[in-house]
Short mmCIF file of C-alpha atoms in Angstrom, two decimals:
data_model
loop_
_atom_site.label_atom_id
_atom_site.label_comp_id
_atom_site.label_asym_id
_atom_site.label_seq_id
_atom_site.Cartn_x
_atom_site.Cartn_y
_atom_site.Cartn_z
CA MET A 1 164.42 176.12 66.79
CA PRO A 2 166.62 173.33 68.29
CA ALA A 3 165.10 171.44 71.13
CA PRO A 4 166.40 172.73 74.55
CA VAL A 5 168.73 170.76 76.85
CA SER A 6 167.10 169.84 80.24
CA ALA A 7 169.34 170.19 83.27
CA THR A 8 168.35 168.88 86.68
CA LEU A 9 170.39 170.52 89.48
CA HIS A 10 170.68 168.47 92.70
CA THR A 11 171.65 170.84 95.39
CA ASP A 12 171.25 172.11 99.01
CA PRO A 13 171.50 175.52 100.40
CA GLY A 14 173.88 174.44 103.04
CA CYS A 15 176.57 172.87 100.89
CA PRO A 16 179.69 174.89 100.43
CA TRP A 17 180.53 172.91 97.24
CA ALA A 18 177.25 173.92 95.77
CA TYR A 19 177.78 177.47 96.77
CA SER A 20 181.21 177.44 95.26
CA ALA A 21 179.92 176.25 91.95
CA LEU A 22 177.78 179.39 91.42
CA PRO A 23 180.29 181.08 89.10
CA ALA A 24 180.26 178.12 86.62
CA LEU A 25 176.49 178.06 86.75
CA ARG A 26 176.28 181.72 86.06
CA VAL A 27 178.47 181.06 83.00
CA LEU A 28 176.15 178.35 81.80
CA GLU A 29 173.22 180.84 82.08
CA TRP A 30 175.09 183.46 80.17
CA ARG A 31 176.31 181.20 77.34
CA TYR A 32 173.17 179.28 76.70
CA GLY A 33 170.15 181.23 78.26
CA ASP A 34 166.74 179.58 77.82
CA GLN A 35 168.31 176.94 75.60
CA ILE A 36 168.81 175.00 78.82
CA ASP A 37 165.70 174.24 80.68
CA TRP A 38 166.65 174.05 84.38
CA ARG A 39 164.89 172.03 87.12
CA LEU A 40 165.80 172.18 90.84
CA VAL A 41 165.91 169.23 93.12
CA VAL A 42 166.69 169.75 96.78
CA ILE A 43 168.81 167.15 98.48
CA GLY A 44 167.86 167.73 102.21
CA LEU A 45 171.35 167.02 103.57
CA ALA A 46 170.17 167.01 107.24
CA GLU A 47 166.76 166.85 108.89
CA THR A 48 168.00 167.78 112.28
CA SER A 49 171.12 169.45 113.60
CA ASP A 50 171.81 166.30 115.74
CA GLN A 51 172.74 164.56 112.64
CA TYR A 52 175.57 166.90 112.16
CA VAL A 53 176.61 166.88 115.88
CA ALA A 54 176.68 163.02 115.75
CA ARG A 55 179.22 163.25 112.79
CA GLY A 56 181.44 165.57 114.90
CA TYR A 57 180.69 168.90 113.23
CA THR A 58 181.29 172.02 115.20
CA THR A 59 180.65 175.65 114.42
CA GLY A 60 184.32 176.42 114.77
CA ASP A 61 185.42 173.69 112.29
CA ARG A 62 182.71 174.72 109.72
CA ALA A 63 183.91 178.29 109.84
CA VAL A 64 187.50 177.31 109.41
CA GLY A 65 186.64 174.94 106.52
CA TRP A 66 184.83 177.89 104.82
CA THR A 67 188.07 179.82 104.57
CA ASP A 68 189.47 176.88 102.45
CA PHE A 69 186.50 177.29 100.11
CA ARG A 70 186.92 181.01 99.98
CA ASP A 71 190.67 180.86 99.13
CA ARG A 72 190.28 178.11 96.44
CA PHE A 73 187.05 179.23 94.76
CA GLY A 74 186.60 182.83 95.51
CA MET A 75 182.89 183.10 96.63
CA PRO A 76 182.11 185.48 99.59
CA PHE A 77 182.19 184.04 103.03
CA ALA A 78 181.87 185.41 106.61
CA PRO A 79 183.87 182.75 108.37
CA SER A 80 182.68 183.51 111.88
CA PRO A 81 181.25 180.53 113.97
CA LYS A 82 177.52 180.59 114.23
CA VAL A 83 175.71 180.20 117.50
CA ARG A 84 175.07 176.51 116.80
CA VAL A 85 175.16 173.86 114.05
CA SER A 86 171.93 173.91 111.98
CA ALA A 87 170.12 171.46 109.68
CA THR A 88 169.31 172.25 106.08
CA ALA A 89 165.88 170.65 105.88
CA ARG A 90 163.88 173.83 106.79
CA GLY A 91 165.74 175.81 104.14
CA CYS A 92 165.12 173.18 101.57
CA ARG A 93 161.38 173.07 102.49
CA ALA A 94 161.34 176.89 101.92
CA ILE A 95 162.72 176.33 98.32
CA VAL A 96 159.97 173.73 97.62
CA ALA A 97 157.23 175.89 99.07
CA ALA A 98 158.31 178.79 96.96
CA ARG A 99 158.38 176.50 93.85
CA ILE A 100 154.79 175.38 94.68
CA LEU A 101 153.47 179.01 95.36
CA ALA A 102 155.17 180.71 92.43
CA PRO A 103 156.96 178.33 90.01
CA GLY A 104 160.39 179.74 89.09
CA SER A 105 160.81 181.62 92.33
CA GLU A 106 162.55 178.81 93.92
CA TRP A 107 165.86 179.85 92.19
CA ALA A 108 165.75 183.23 93.79
CA VAL A 109 164.98 181.64 97.15
CA LEU A 110 167.89 179.19 96.70
CA ARG A 111 170.31 181.93 95.95
CA ALA A 112 169.19 184.08 98.81
CA LEU A 113 169.53 181.34 101.31
CA GLN A 114 172.99 180.41 99.97
CA LEU A 115 174.29 183.91 100.11
CA ALA A 116 172.86 184.48 103.55
CA ASN A 117 173.99 181.05 104.87
CA PHE A 118 177.69 181.71 104.04
CA THR A 119 177.92 185.36 104.68
CA SER A 120 175.65 185.93 107.78
CA PRO A 121 174.74 184.37 111.10
CA LEU A 122 171.69 182.70 109.39
CA LEU A 123 170.56 179.29 110.67
CA LEU A 124 168.82 177.36 107.94
CA ASP A 125 166.48 175.70 110.52
CA ASP A 126 165.36 178.76 112.23
CA ASP A 127 161.90 179.70 110.67
CA ALA A 128 162.16 183.31 111.89
CA GLN A 129 165.53 183.82 110.36
CA LEU A 130 164.33 182.15 107.18
CA ARG A 131 161.43 184.63 107.01
CA GLY A 132 163.80 187.54 107.42
CA VAL A 133 165.91 186.47 104.50
CA LEU A 134 162.96 185.85 102.26
CA ALA A 135 161.49 189.20 103.04
CA GLY A 136 164.25 190.64 100.79
CA VAL A 137 163.55 188.47 97.76
CA PRO A 138 161.62 190.33 95.18
CA GLY A 139 158.35 188.54 94.16
CA VAL A 140 158.44 186.10 97.14
CA GLU A 141 156.10 186.36 100.09
CA GLY A 142 158.34 185.27 102.90
CA ASP A 143 155.67 185.07 105.53
CA VAL A 144 153.44 182.87 103.26
CA VAL A 145 156.41 180.64 102.32
CA VAL A 146 157.47 180.00 105.87
CA ALA A 147 153.95 179.52 106.93
CA ARG A 148 153.72 176.50 104.48
CA LEU A 149 156.88 174.72 105.39
CA ASP A 150 155.05 171.80 106.94
CA ALA A 151 151.92 171.90 104.65
CA PRO A 152 151.12 168.43 103.31
CA ASP A 153 151.82 169.40 99.67
CA VAL A 154 155.07 170.85 100.63
CA THR A 155 156.05 167.83 102.64
CA ASP A 156 155.12 165.48 99.68
CA ALA A 157 157.06 167.47 97.12
CA TYR A 158 160.11 167.86 99.47
CA GLU A 159 160.12 164.07 100.06
CA ARG A 160 159.88 163.40 96.27
CA ASP A 161 162.97 165.70 95.83
CA ARG A 162 164.78 163.79 98.54
CA ALA A 163 164.02 160.46 97.03
CA GLU A 164 165.03 161.53 93.49
CA ALA A 165 168.32 162.83 94.88
CA ARG A 166 168.99 159.35 96.36
CA THR A 167 168.83 157.46 93.09
CA ALA A 168 172.39 157.80 92.16
CA ALA A 169 173.35 154.02 92.58
CA GLY A 170 175.01 152.80 89.46
CA SER A 171 175.25 156.18 87.93
CA PRO A 172 178.22 157.90 86.16
CA THR A 173 178.29 160.09 89.20
CA GLU A 174 178.89 157.19 91.52
CA LEU A 175 181.63 155.82 89.23
CA GLN A 176 183.50 159.06 89.72
CA GLY A 177 183.22 158.88 93.48
CA LYS A 178 180.97 161.90 93.70
CA THR A 179 178.03 160.32 95.51
CA ALA A 180 177.48 159.90 99.29
CA THR A 181 175.64 157.54 101.59
CA THR A 182 175.37 159.57 104.73
CA ASP A 183 171.76 158.58 105.35
CA GLY A 184 171.55 155.12 103.58
CA PRO A 185 170.81 155.35 99.89
CA VAL A 186 173.52 156.37 97.31
CA ARG A 187 172.62 159.91 96.68
CA TYR A 188 173.83 162.73 94.41
CA THR A 189 176.10 165.23 96.12
CA ALA A 190 175.67 168.97 95.58
CA PRO A 191 175.87 170.26 92.95
CA SER A 192 175.27 167.39 90.72
CA VAL A 193 173.71 168.20 87.32
CA VAL A 194 172.03 165.69 85.13
CA PHE A 195 171.68 166.78 81.54
CA ALA A 196 169.26 165.37 79.05
CA ARG A 197 168.28 165.81 75.41
CA ASP A 198 166.40 163.51 73.09
CA GLY A 199 166.75 160.49 75.26
CA ARG A 200 170.47 161.01 75.88
CA ILE A 201 171.60 161.68 79.49
CA LEU A 202 174.98 162.96 80.63
CA GLU A 203 175.92 163.60 84.27
CA ALA A 204 178.28 166.15 85.89
CA GLY A 205 178.27 164.81 89.43
CA GLY A 206 179.31 166.80 92.39
CA TRP A 207 181.47 169.88 91.99
CA GLN A 208 182.66 170.36 88.44
CA THR A 209 184.54 173.06 86.49
CA ILE A 210 182.84 175.13 83.82
CA GLU A 211 184.93 173.20 81.15
CA ALA A 212 183.18 170.05 82.20
CA TYR A 213 179.70 171.50 81.96
CA ASP A 214 180.47 173.10 78.68
CA VAL A 215 181.76 169.81 77.22
CA VAL A 216 178.54 167.98 78.19
CA VAL A 217 176.32 170.66 76.74
CA ALA A 218 178.40 170.85 73.43
CA ASN A 219 178.12 167.07 73.07
CA LEU A 220 174.39 166.97 73.79
CA ALA A 221 173.45 169.97 71.65
CA PRO A 222 176.11 171.04 69.15
CA ASP A 223 173.37 172.83 67.18
CA ILE A 224 172.45 175.41 69.78
CA ASP A 225 173.80 178.99 70.14
CA ARG A 226 176.64 179.73 72.56
CA ARG A 227 177.27 183.31 73.55
CA ASP A 228 180.89 184.57 74.10
CA ALA A 229 182.10 186.44 77.02
CA PRO A 230 181.15 190.14 77.00
CA ASP A 231 183.89 192.94 76.55
CA GLY A 232 182.98 194.52 79.90
CA VAL A 233 180.78 194.27 82.93
CA ALA A 234 177.85 196.32 81.76
CA PRO A 235 176.11 193.42 79.85
CA LEU A 236 176.48 191.17 82.81
CA LEU A 237 174.85 193.59 85.19
CA GLU A 238 171.94 193.94 82.74
CA ARG A 239 171.63 190.16 82.52
CA PHE A 240 171.88 189.56 86.16
CA PRO A 241 170.18 192.53 87.77
CA GLU A 242 169.80 190.66 91.03
CA GLY A 243 173.59 191.07 91.46
CA LEU A 244 176.80 189.14 91.07
CA THR A 245 179.73 188.37 93.23
CA THR A 246 183.24 189.34 92.16
CA GLN A 247 184.15 185.73 91.42
CA GLU A 248 180.93 185.20 89.37
CA VAL A 249 181.90 188.31 87.19
CA ALA A 250 185.51 187.01 86.90
CA ALA A 251 184.21 183.61 85.54
CA LEU A 252 181.78 185.33 83.18
CA LEU A 253 184.69 187.43 81.63
CA VAL A 254 186.71 184.45 80.82
CA ARG A 255 187.49 183.59 77.17
CA GLY A 256 188.55 180.10 76.23
CA ASN A 257 189.97 178.03 78.92
CA ASP A 258 191.84 180.96 80.61
CA SER A 259 191.68 181.08 84.39
CA PRO A 260 189.35 183.74 85.94
CA ASP A 261 191.22 186.95 86.70
CA ARG A 262 189.50 188.14 89.86
CA LYS A 263 191.66 191.25 90.36
CA ALA A 264 190.94 192.49 86.93
CA ALA A 265 187.21 191.89 87.40
CA GLU A 266 187.16 193.83 90.56
CA ARG A 267 188.94 196.64 88.88
CA PHE A 268 186.23 196.75 86.07
CA LEU A 269 183.51 196.62 88.67
CA ILE A 270 184.99 199.45 90.79
CA ARG A 271 185.29 201.53 87.67
CA ALA A 272 181.64 200.73 86.88
CA VAL A 273 180.66 202.19 90.18
CA GLY A 274 182.66 205.26 89.64
CA ASP A 275 181.02 205.59 86.19
CA GLY A 276 177.59 205.40 87.72
CA ILE A 277 176.53 202.17 86.13
CA ALA A 278 176.98 199.86 89.09
CA THR A 279 176.49 199.70 92.91
CA ARG A 280 178.55 197.78 95.39
CA VAL A 281 176.75 196.05 98.32
CA PRO A 282 179.11 194.60 100.99
CA LEU A 283 178.70 190.78 101.24
CA GLY A 284 180.72 188.79 103.71
CA ASP A 285 184.35 189.39 102.92
CA ASP A 286 183.45 190.59 99.35
CA ALA A 287 180.47 192.27 97.64
CA LEU A 288 177.42 191.94 95.44
CA TRP A 289 177.60 194.06 92.38
CA ARG A 290 174.25 195.37 90.95
CA PRO A 291 173.34 197.79 88.18
CA ALA A 292 172.86 201.31 89.30
CA ALA A 293 169.22 202.58 89.47
CA PRO A 294 168.30 204.47 86.36
#
């Protein structure tokens, strides 16, 4: 069996660019499955909300900015100003704590926090609200995760993640202008992915299209299998039972380099609900589509 490709995702639950890249990342999961061995590194964009306030961020400006991401990339948003600006460090610590407590669960925690951050009033630095979101994540003990946010092992692992994310100086990502220096060192921006195989390393820094990711994987591992898009939505719901947004389904149905057809995807999904094979859960200004219970 060919050696897998390793992929390190540098991300943060509060970044709208990272959130908007979810359709492309779902396509990678579909096409290559466990032939890509993923690792998650949290960036920790802001330790305190004061950092954002000092940069001039306001809740109104953020909500307005989210409408641009919604219109351009299609992920669900609830563009209503929150009660205050919040930092992302506590959310990142929750991801790290979950990784320590139950390796692999960090991905479900990341997704839950991303969806809630952009489609609900969630404040990523409010422990009680984090606990509420994590209570709905299967296999994750939200109370335990939140209770350990400041545990020494979580702090050590979180700081290692932050340090690794700030090693982008001189990288291909920096050459492309997709790094940042908001807190000093040159850091990867979300959602930078560093792919590696047999000593070769290729970077897809910052937000990238699925075509960019696919070219990187094809060049690193031309001998692995690549699954084509399915003919309908049923295989997608089976593969992603935790649910998919409309834009994610649209991206997963694309063949070749065609553009995602969101309207067609939504029609397929609505018919799937009518046929009893899918359910629609409202999410922001869109929905999360899940397989119907057997």
